[in-house]
Coordinates of C-alpha atoms (C1' of nucleotides) in Angstrom, one line a residue:
Chain A
M102 CA 0.0 0.0 0.0
V103 CA 1.6 3.2 -1.2
T104 CA 0.8 6.1 1.1
R105 CA -1.2 8.6 -0.8
T106 CA -0.4 11.9 0.7
A107 CA 3.0 12.2 -0.9
R108 CA 1.7 11.6 -4.4
T109 CA -1.7 13.1 -4.2
R110 CA -1.1 15.7 -6.9
V111 CA 0.4 13.3 -9.4
K112 CA -1.7 10.3 -8.8
R113 CA -5.1 11.6 -9.6
K114 CA -6.2 14.3 -12.1
P115 CA -9.0 16.4 -10.6
L116 CA -12.5 15.3 -11.6
S117 CA -14.3 17.3 -14.3
R118 CA -17.6 17.0 -16.2
R119 CA -15.6 16.1 -19.3
R120 CA -13.7 13.4 -17.6
I121 CA -16.8 11.9 -16.1
L122 CA -18.6 11.9 -19.4
N123 CA -15.7 10.2 -21.2
A124 CA -15.5 7.6 -18.5
A125 CA -19.2 7.0 -18.7
L126 CA -19.1 6.5 -22.5
R127 CA -16.2 4.1 -22.1
Y128 CA -18.0 2.2 -19.4
I129 CA -21.1 1.9 -21.6
D130 CA -19.1 0.7 -24.5
E131 CA -17.7 -2.1 -22.4
H132 CA -20.6 -3.1 -20.3
G133 CA -23.8 -1.6 -21.7
V134 CA -26.0 1.2 -20.4
E135 CA -28.0 -0.9 -18.0
K136 CA -24.9 -1.8 -16.1
L137 CA -23.8 1.8 -15.6
S138 CA -24.3 3.1 -12.0
M139 CA -23.0 6.1 -10.3
H140 CA -21.1 3.9 -7.9
K141 CA -19.4 2.0 -10.6
L142 CA -18.7 5.2 -12.6
G143 CA -17.1 6.6 -9.5
A144 CA -15.0 3.5 -9.1
A145 CA -13.9 3.7 -12.7
L146 CA -12.6 7.2 -11.9
D147 CA -11.1 6.1 -8.6
V148 CA -13.5 8.2 -6.6
E149 CA -16.6 7.7 -4.5
A150 CA -20.0 7.9 -6.2
M151 CA -20.9 11.0 -4.2
S152 CA -18.0 13.0 -5.6
L153 CA -19.6 13.0 -9.0
Y154 CA -22.4 15.2 -7.9
N155 CA -20.0 18.1 -7.7
H156 CA -19.7 18.0 -11.4
V157 CA -22.9 16.6 -12.8
A158 CA -26.5 17.1 -11.7
N159 CA -27.4 13.5 -11.5
K160 CA -27.4 10.3 -13.5
S161 CA -29.8 11.6 -16.1
D162 CA -27.4 14.5 -16.7
V163 CA -24.6 12.0 -17.3
L164 CA -26.6 10.1 -19.8
D165 CA -27.5 13.3 -21.7
G166 CA -23.9 14.3 -21.6
V167 CA -22.9 11.0 -23.2
V168 CA -25.4 11.5 -26.0
G169 CA -23.9 15.0 -26.5
A170 CA -20.4 13.5 -26.7
I171 CA -21.6 11.1 -29.4
W172 CA -23.0 14.0 -31.4
E173 CA -19.7 15.8 -31.1
E174 CA -18.0 12.7 -32.6
I175 CA -20.5 12.7 -35.4
E176 CA -20.0 16.4 -36.1
T177 CA -16.2 16.0 -36.4
A178 CA -16.6 12.9 -38.5
A179 CA -18.8 14.6 -41.1
A180 CA -16.7 17.3 -42.8
P181 CA -18.8 18.9 -45.5
G182 CA -17.7 19.5 -49.1
E183 CA -19.3 21.2 -52.0
D184 CA -21.7 18.6 -53.4
W185 CA -24.7 18.7 -51.1
R186 CA -25.8 15.2 -52.0
E187 CA -22.5 13.8 -51.2
N188 CA -22.5 15.7 -48.0
Y189 CA -25.8 14.2 -47.0
R190 CA -24.5 10.8 -47.7
D191 CA -21.4 11.4 -45.7
F192 CA -23.5 12.7 -42.8
A193 CA -25.5 9.6 -42.8
R194 CA -22.3 7.5 -43.0
A195 CA -20.8 9.5 -40.1
I196 CA -23.9 8.7 -38.0
R197 CA -23.6 5.0 -38.9
D198 CA -19.9 4.9 -38.3
V199 CA -19.9 6.6 -34.9
L200 CA -22.9 4.6 -33.7
G201 CA -21.1 1.5 -34.9
R202 CA -18.2 2.4 -32.7
H203 CA -20.6 2.8 -29.7
P204 CA -23.2 0.1 -30.3
R205 CA -24.2 -0.3 -26.7
A206 CA -24.9 3.5 -26.5
V207 CA -27.3 3.4 -29.4
P208 CA -30.4 2.8 -27.2
L209 CA -29.6 6.0 -25.4
I210 CA -30.4 8.1 -28.4
P211 CA -34.1 7.4 -28.8
S212 CA -34.6 7.8 -25.1
R213 CA -33.3 11.3 -24.5
P214 CA -34.3 14.3 -26.6
V215 CA -31.0 16.1 -26.5
M216 CA -30.3 18.8 -29.0
T217 CA -26.9 20.0 -28.3
D218 CA -24.8 22.6 -30.0
A219 CA -22.8 20.0 -31.8
S220 CA -25.9 18.3 -33.4
L221 CA -27.5 21.6 -34.3
R222 CA -24.2 22.9 -35.8
A223 CA -24.0 19.8 -37.9
V224 CA -27.5 20.2 -39.2
K225 CA -27.0 23.8 -39.9
T226 CA -23.8 23.1 -41.9
Q227 CA -25.5 20.5 -44.0
V228 CA -28.6 22.5 -44.8
T229 CA -26.6 25.6 -45.5
V230 CA -24.6 24.0 -48.3
A231 CA -27.7 22.4 -49.8
V232 CA -29.6 25.7 -49.8
E233 CA -26.7 27.5 -51.4
S234 CA -26.8 24.8 -54.1
G235 CA -30.3 25.8 -54.9
V236 CA -32.3 23.3 -52.9
D237 CA -35.5 24.7 -51.3
T238 CA -35.0 25.3 -47.5
E239 CA -37.9 23.2 -46.4
E240 CA -36.9 20.4 -48.7
A241 CA -33.3 20.5 -47.5
Y242 CA -34.5 20.1 -43.9
A243 CA -37.1 17.4 -44.8
L244 CA -34.6 15.4 -46.7
L245 CA -32.0 15.7 -44.0
R246 CA -34.5 14.5 -41.4
T247 CA -35.3 11.6 -43.7
V248 CA -31.7 10.6 -44.2
T249 CA -31.0 11.0 -40.5
S250 CA -33.9 8.7 -39.6
Y251 CA -32.7 6.1 -41.9
A252 CA -29.1 6.2 -40.7
L253 CA -30.2 6.0 -37.1
G254 CA -32.6 3.1 -37.7
H255 CA -30.1 1.2 -39.7
A256 CA -27.5 1.6 -37.0
A257 CA -30.0 0.6 -34.4
I258 CA -30.9 -2.6 -36.1
Y259 CA -27.5 -3.7 -37.3
T260 CA -25.4 -2.9 -34.3
N261 CA -27.9 -4.8 -32.3
W262 CA -27.5 -7.9 -34.4
E263 CA -23.8 -7.7 -34.4
L264 CA -23.7 -7.3 -30.7
A265 CA -25.9 -10.3 -30.3
C266 CA -23.9 -12.4 -32.8
A267 CA -20.6 -11.4 -31.3
S268 CA -21.6 -12.2 -27.8
C269 CA -23.0 -15.6 -27.9
A270 CA -24.1 -17.1 -31.2
P271 CA -22.2 -19.2 -33.6
S272 CA -25.3 -19.2 -35.7
V273 CA -28.4 -17.0 -35.9
A274 CA -30.5 -19.9 -34.8
D275 CA -29.1 -19.7 -31.3
L276 CA -30.6 -16.3 -30.8
L277 CA -34.1 -17.7 -31.2
H278 CA -36.4 -19.3 -28.7
P279 CA -35.8 -23.1 -28.9
D280 CA -39.3 -23.8 -30.0
T281 CA -39.3 -21.5 -33.0
P282 CA -40.8 -23.3 -36.0
A283 CA -38.1 -24.4 -38.5
E284 CA -39.4 -22.3 -41.4
L285 CA -39.3 -19.2 -39.3
A286 CA -35.8 -20.0 -38.1
E287 CA -34.9 -20.0 -41.8
V288 CA -36.4 -16.6 -42.3
A289 CA -34.4 -15.3 -39.3
D290 CA -31.3 -16.7 -40.9
V291 CA -31.8 -15.0 -44.2
F292 CA -33.2 -11.8 -42.7
C293 CA -30.4 -11.0 -40.4
G294 CA -27.8 -13.6 -41.1
R295 CA -26.4 -13.1 -44.6
S296 CA -26.4 -9.6 -45.7
D297 CA -23.7 -7.0 -46.4
P298 CA -24.5 -4.1 -44.1
D299 CA -22.3 -1.6 -45.9
A300 CA -23.7 -2.3 -49.3
E301 CA -27.2 -2.3 -48.0
F302 CA -26.8 1.0 -46.2
E303 CA -25.6 2.5 -49.5
L304 CA -28.6 1.0 -51.2
G305 CA -31.0 3.0 -49.0
L306 CA -28.9 6.2 -49.4
G307 CA -28.9 5.8 -53.1
L308 CA -32.6 5.4 -53.2
M309 CA -33.2 8.4 -51.1
L310 CA -30.8 10.8 -52.7
R311 CA -31.3 10.0 -56.3
R312 CA -33.0 13.2 -57.3
V313 CA -32.4 16.8 -56.5
A314 CA -36.0 17.9 -55.8
P315 CA -37.9 14.9 -54.5
F316 CA -41.0 16.9 -53.6
Q317 CA -41.6 17.9 -57.2
A318 CA -40.5 14.6 -58.6
R319 CA -44.0 13.2 -58.9
Chain B
M150 CA -61.6 -2.1 4.2
V151 CA -63.3 -5.0 2.6
T152 CA -62.3 -8.3 4.0
R153 CA -60.6 -10.2 1.3
T154 CA -61.2 -13.9 2.2
A155 CA -64.8 -13.9 1.2
R156 CA -64.1 -12.5 -2.2
T157 CA -60.7 -13.9 -3.0
R158 CA -61.9 -15.8 -6.1
V159 CA -63.7 -12.9 -7.7
K160 CA -61.3 -10.1 -6.7
R161 CA -58.2 -11.1 -8.4
K162 CA -57.5 -13.0 -11.6
P163 CA -54.6 -15.3 -11.3
L164 CA -51.3 -14.0 -12.5
S165 CA -50.0 -15.1 -15.9
R166 CA -47.1 -14.2 -18.2
R167 CA -49.5 -12.6 -20.5
R168 CA -51.1 -10.4 -17.8
I169 CA -47.7 -9.4 -16.5
L170 CA -46.5 -8.4 -20.0
N171 CA -49.6 -6.3 -20.6
A172 CA -49.3 -4.6 -17.3
A173 CA -45.6 -3.9 -18.0
L174 CA -46.3 -2.4 -21.4
R175 CA -49.1 -0.2 -19.9
Y176 CA -46.8 0.9 -17.1
I177 CA -44.1 1.8 -19.6
D178 CA -46.5 3.7 -21.8
E179 CA -47.5 5.8 -18.8
H180 CA -44.2 6.3 -16.9
G181 CA -41.4 5.3 -19.2
V182 CA -39.0 2.3 -19.2
E183 CA -36.6 3.7 -16.6
K184 CA -39.4 3.9 -14.0
L185 CA -40.4 0.3 -14.4
S186 CA -39.4 -1.9 -11.5
M187 CA -40.5 -5.3 -10.4
H188 CA -41.9 -3.9 -7.2
K189 CA -44.0 -1.3 -9.0
L190 CA -45.0 -3.8 -11.6
G191 CA -46.2 -6.1 -8.9
A192 CA -48.1 -3.3 -7.2
A193 CA -49.8 -2.5 -10.5
L194 CA -51.0 -6.1 -10.5
D195 CA -52.0 -6.0 -6.9
V196 CA -49.3 -8.5 -6.0
E197 CA -45.9 -8.5 -4.3
A198 CA -42.9 -8.3 -6.5
M199 CA -41.7 -11.8 -5.7
S200 CA -44.8 -13.4 -7.1
L201 CA -43.8 -12.3 -10.6
Y202 CA -40.9 -14.7 -10.6
N203 CA -43.3 -17.6 -10.8
H204 CA -44.2 -16.5 -14.3
V205 CA -41.2 -14.7 -15.7
A206 CA -37.6 -15.4 -15.4
N207 CA -36.5 -11.9 -14.4
K208 CA -36.8 -8.3 -15.4
S209 CA -34.9 -8.8 -18.6
D210 CA -37.4 -11.4 -19.6
V211 CA -40.2 -9.0 -18.9
L212 CA -38.6 -6.4 -21.2
D213 CA -38.0 -8.9 -23.9
G214 CA -41.7 -9.9 -23.6
V215 CA -42.8 -6.4 -24.0
V216 CA -40.8 -6.0 -27.2
G217 CA -42.4 -9.3 -28.4
A218 CA -45.9 -7.9 -27.6
I219 CA -45.1 -4.8 -29.6
W220 CA -44.1 -7.0 -32.6
E221 CA -47.4 -8.8 -32.3
E222 CA -49.2 -5.6 -32.5
I223 CA -47.2 -4.7 -35.6
E224 CA -48.0 -8.0 -37.2
T225 CA -51.7 -7.7 -36.8
A226 CA -51.6 -4.1 -38.0
A227 CA -50.0 -5.0 -41.3
A228 CA -52.3 -7.2 -43.2
P229 CA -50.7 -7.8 -46.6
G230 CA -52.5 -7.5 -50.0
E231 CA -51.4 -8.3 -53.5
D232 CA -49.3 -5.4 -54.4
W233 CA -45.9 -6.0 -52.8
R234 CA -44.8 -2.4 -52.8
E235 CA -48.0 -1.3 -51.2
N236 CA -47.4 -4.1 -48.6
Y237 CA -44.0 -2.8 -47.9
R238 CA -45.3 0.6 -47.4
D239 CA -48.1 -0.6 -45.1
F240 CA -45.6 -2.6 -43.1
A241 CA -43.5 0.5 -42.6
R242 CA -46.6 2.4 -41.7
A243 CA -47.6 -0.3 -39.2
I244 CA -44.2 0.0 -37.5
R245 CA -44.5 3.7 -37.3
D246 CA -48.1 3.6 -36.0
V247 CA -47.6 1.0 -33.4
L248 CA -44.4 2.6 -32.1
G249 CA -46.3 5.9 -32.1
R250 CA -48.8 4.4 -29.8
H251 CA -46.0 3.3 -27.5
P252 CA -43.5 6.1 -27.7
R253 CA -41.8 5.4 -24.4
A254 CA -41.2 1.8 -25.3
V255 CA -39.2 2.7 -28.5
P256 CA -35.8 2.8 -26.8
L257 CA -36.4 -0.8 -25.8
I258 CA -36.2 -2.0 -29.3
P259 CA -32.6 -1.2 -30.2
S260 CA -31.5 -2.5 -26.8
R261 CA -32.7 -6.1 -27.1
P262 CA -32.3 -8.4 -30.0
V263 CA -35.5 -10.2 -29.8
M264 CA -36.6 -12.1 -32.9
T265 CA -40.0 -13.5 -31.9
D266 CA -42.3 -15.6 -33.9
A267 CA -44.5 -12.6 -34.6
S268 CA -41.7 -10.5 -36.1
L269 CA -40.4 -13.4 -38.2
R270 CA -43.9 -14.3 -39.4
A271 CA -44.4 -10.7 -40.5
V272 CA -41.1 -10.7 -42.4
K273 CA -41.9 -14.0 -44.0
T274 CA -45.3 -12.8 -45.2
Q275 CA -43.9 -9.7 -46.7
V276 CA -41.1 -11.4 -48.5
T277 CA -43.2 -14.2 -49.8
V278 CA -45.6 -11.9 -51.6
A279 CA -42.7 -9.9 -53.1
V280 CA -41.0 -13.0 -54.3
E281 CA -44.2 -14.3 -55.8
S282 CA -44.5 -11.0 -57.7
G283 CA -41.1 -11.7 -59.3
V284 CA -38.8 -9.8 -57.0
D285 CA -35.5 -11.5 -56.5
T286 CA -35.3 -13.1 -53.0
E287 CA -32.2 -11.3 -51.8
E288 CA -33.5 -8.0 -53.1
A289 CA -36.8 -8.6 -51.3
Y290 CA -35.0 -9.1 -48.0
A291 CA -32.6 -6.2 -48.5
L292 CA -35.3 -3.8 -49.4
L293 CA -37.4 -4.9 -46.5
R294 CA -34.5 -4.4 -44.1
T295 CA -34.0 -1.0 -45.6
V296 CA -37.6 0.0 -45.2
T297 CA -37.7 -1.4 -41.7
S298 CA -34.6 0.6 -40.7
Y299 CA -36.2 3.7 -42.0
A300 CA -39.5 3.2 -40.2
L301 CA -37.7 2.4 -36.9
G302 CA -35.4 5.4 -37.2
H303 CA -38.2 7.7 -38.1
A304 CA -40.3 6.5 -35.2
A305 CA -37.4 6.8 -32.8
I306 CA -36.7 10.4 -33.8
Y307 CA -40.2 11.8 -34.0
T308 CA -41.8 10.1 -31.1
N309 CA -39.0 11.4 -29.0
W310 CA -39.6 15.0 -30.1
E311 CA -43.3 14.7 -29.6
L312 CA -42.8 13.3 -26.1
A313 CA -40.5 16.2 -25.3
C314 CA -42.8 18.8 -26.7
A315 CA -45.9 17.3 -25.1
S316 CA -44.3 17.1 -21.7
C317 CA -42.8 20.5 -21.0
A318 CA -42.3 22.8 -23.9
P319 CA -44.6 25.5 -25.3
S320 CA -41.8 26.1 -27.9
V321 CA -38.9 24.1 -29.1
A322 CA -36.5 26.7 -27.7
D323 CA -37.3 25.6 -24.2
L324 CA -35.8 22.2 -24.9
L325 CA -32.4 23.7 -25.5
H326 CA -29.7 24.6 -23.1
P327 CA -30.3 28.2 -22.0
D328 CA -27.0 29.4 -23.5
T329 CA -27.5 27.9 -27.0
P330 CA -26.5 30.6 -29.6
A331 CA -29.5 32.2 -31.2
E332 CA -28.7 31.0 -34.7
L333 CA -28.6 27.4 -33.5
A334 CA -31.8 27.8 -31.7
E335 CA -33.3 28.9 -34.9
V336 CA -32.0 25.7 -36.6
A337 CA -33.6 23.6 -33.9
D338 CA -36.9 25.4 -34.4
V339 CA -37.0 24.6 -38.1
F340 CA -35.4 21.2 -37.9
C341 CA -37.8 19.7 -35.4
G342 CA -40.4 22.4 -34.9
R343 CA -42.3 22.8 -38.1
S344 CA -42.6 19.7 -40.1
D345 CA -45.4 17.4 -41.1
P346 CA -44.3 13.9 -39.8
D347 CA -46.9 12.0 -41.9
A348 CA -46.0 13.7 -45.1
E349 CA -42.4 13.3 -44.4
F350 CA -42.6 9.7 -43.6
E351 CA -44.3 9.1 -46.9
L352 CA -41.6 11.1 -48.6
G353 CA -39.0 8.6 -47.5
L354 CA -41.1 5.7 -48.4
G355 CA -41.8 7.1 -51.8
L356 CA -38.1 7.6 -52.4
M357 CA -37.3 4.0 -51.4
L358 CA -40.0 2.2 -53.2
R359 CA -40.2 4.0 -56.4
R360 CA -38.7 1.3 -58.5
V361 CA -39.3 -2.4 -58.7
A362 CA -35.7 -3.6 -58.9
P363 CA -33.5 -1.1 -57.3
F364 CA -30.4 -3.2 -57.5
Q365 CA -30.6 -3.3 -61.3
A366 CA -31.7 0.2 -61.6
R367 CA -28.3 1.7 -62.1
Chain C
dA75 C1' -13.4 24.1 -3.5
dC76 C1' -13.8 19.5 -3.7
dC77 C1' -14.0 14.8 -1.6
dT78 C1' -16.1 11.4 1.8
dG79 C1' -19.0 8.6 5.6
dA80 C1' -23.1 7.8 7.0
dA81 C1' -27.7 7.5 5.9
dC82 C1' -32.3 7.0 3.3
dA83 C1' -35.6 5.0 0.3
dC84 C1' -35.7 2.1 -3.3
dC85 C1' -33.9 -1.6 -6.5
dG86 C1' -33.5 -7.1 -8.3
dT87 C1' -33.5 -11.5 -6.7
dT88 C1' -33.4 -15.8 -3.6
dC89 C1' -35.4 -18.9 -0.5
dA90 C1' -37.8 -20.8 3.1
dA91 C1' -42.3 -20.7 4.8
dG92 C1' -47.1 -20.3 4.3
dT93 C1' -51.9 -21.3 1.9
Chain D
dA176 C1' -49.3 -24.7 -7.4
dC177 C1' -48.9 -20.2 -6.3
dC178 C1' -48.1 -16.2 -3.1
dT179 C1' -45.4 -13.8 0.6
dG180 C1' -41.9 -12.2 4.6
dA181 C1' -37.6 -11.7 5.5
dA182 C1' -33.3 -11.0 3.8
dC183 C1' -29.1 -9.7 0.7
dA184 C1' -26.3 -6.9 -2.1
dC185 C1' -26.8 -3.0 -4.8
dC186 C1' -28.9 1.4 -6.5
dG187 C1' -29.5 7.1 -6.6
dT188 C1' -29.1 10.9 -3.9
dT189 C1' -28.6 14.1 0.3
dC190 C1' -26.1 16.3 3.7
dA191 C1' -23.1 17.2 7.3
dA192 C1' -18.4 16.7 8.1
dG193 C1' -13.8 16.6 6.7
dT194 C1' -9.4 18.4 3.9

DNA sequence: ACCTGAACACCGTTCAAGT
DNA sequence: ACCTGAACACCGTTCAAGT
């Protein structure tokens, strides 16, 4: 046991909201949201649970902060260029990539309505370029919402499967209830077993962004 | 205080897995997933928490069961016809409608990989009709996954906003951090404030299902 | 100014005991 | 066969006390 007084300054960086949020995201990545507790988060930071309350309001605040951090990652991952359609595609890809890096944090997103500066900045950037390229403002927003929905939904479904497969299952069939009828087990196998997630994601994007002015298209 | 012995048989239906799951879904609809506890679920059924363990394995089992119940609702809401594209559309609409009826249960879906009989049957039904209409099997699956992703993502985003708006906010600005820059607050207002969710959902569907054979299309 | 011990009401879950 | 009391380890959160 090393006595702590001598090394106090070196041993432990002071707590901060940022550090807490980072630790929380890392903990969620490793163990899942449902396992996160203030006690364990404190332990991960080498601190008692109660100390956290000097830097965050409560657990809900921590969770909101984690979602905010994820949006910051998405914002930096999606650097916009000139072609607005390519931008929209990249934005969707950024969402998918970042959520793919934090699969266990995905369920957090539909559960807390956080609109942080980072997410709003990202939206603004995307829309601005589109509008400057001649797209109607309302359309630019509508299409961006549509693309975002798709990216989120895709990430939600696929990360989920991958998590499940990675964790326990040599084959998809093992994820089913044991008394699932054979012909339904087969459906499960095709539906979520063999598919190329990347190609399929691009399929949806291609379908959505094929035309410039979808509202007028028909 | 009515004495209970005399009425025991009438007063209380026996517990069952089904009854527990229904109560759980109702509780989640009213109070949100994070508020659900075995103790409170028991109380809602006029029973001690421990009694539940005679019918369900644990809390995780309850949550899985709730997701299963939601898929059953979706299955019955999506009755397929002859036109496979219209079917796909209706399937997406069914997902959106049912999730719209259970907004607080939405976060549950990306957090548990449940493939129940109901969800697999629904998939099978959809794909079968499409394949019979001449769509390639792989394409039928891929497109169904794409449409499902979109429907789920759309539901996740919009129900979330509506919940937030309904609960506290006369205007979108009240959902933001007080020190959000004005020009970002404006973005938030347009992005999630004024939009017609129904029309927009149909926009995405239209874009996705415009052609019969998207893989070959380009 | 920031961290902690003690404390509280509330969790999930088990098991032996009741009917 | 099904329900319950008592019990356990573990939650989130507060507050007064320490440095």
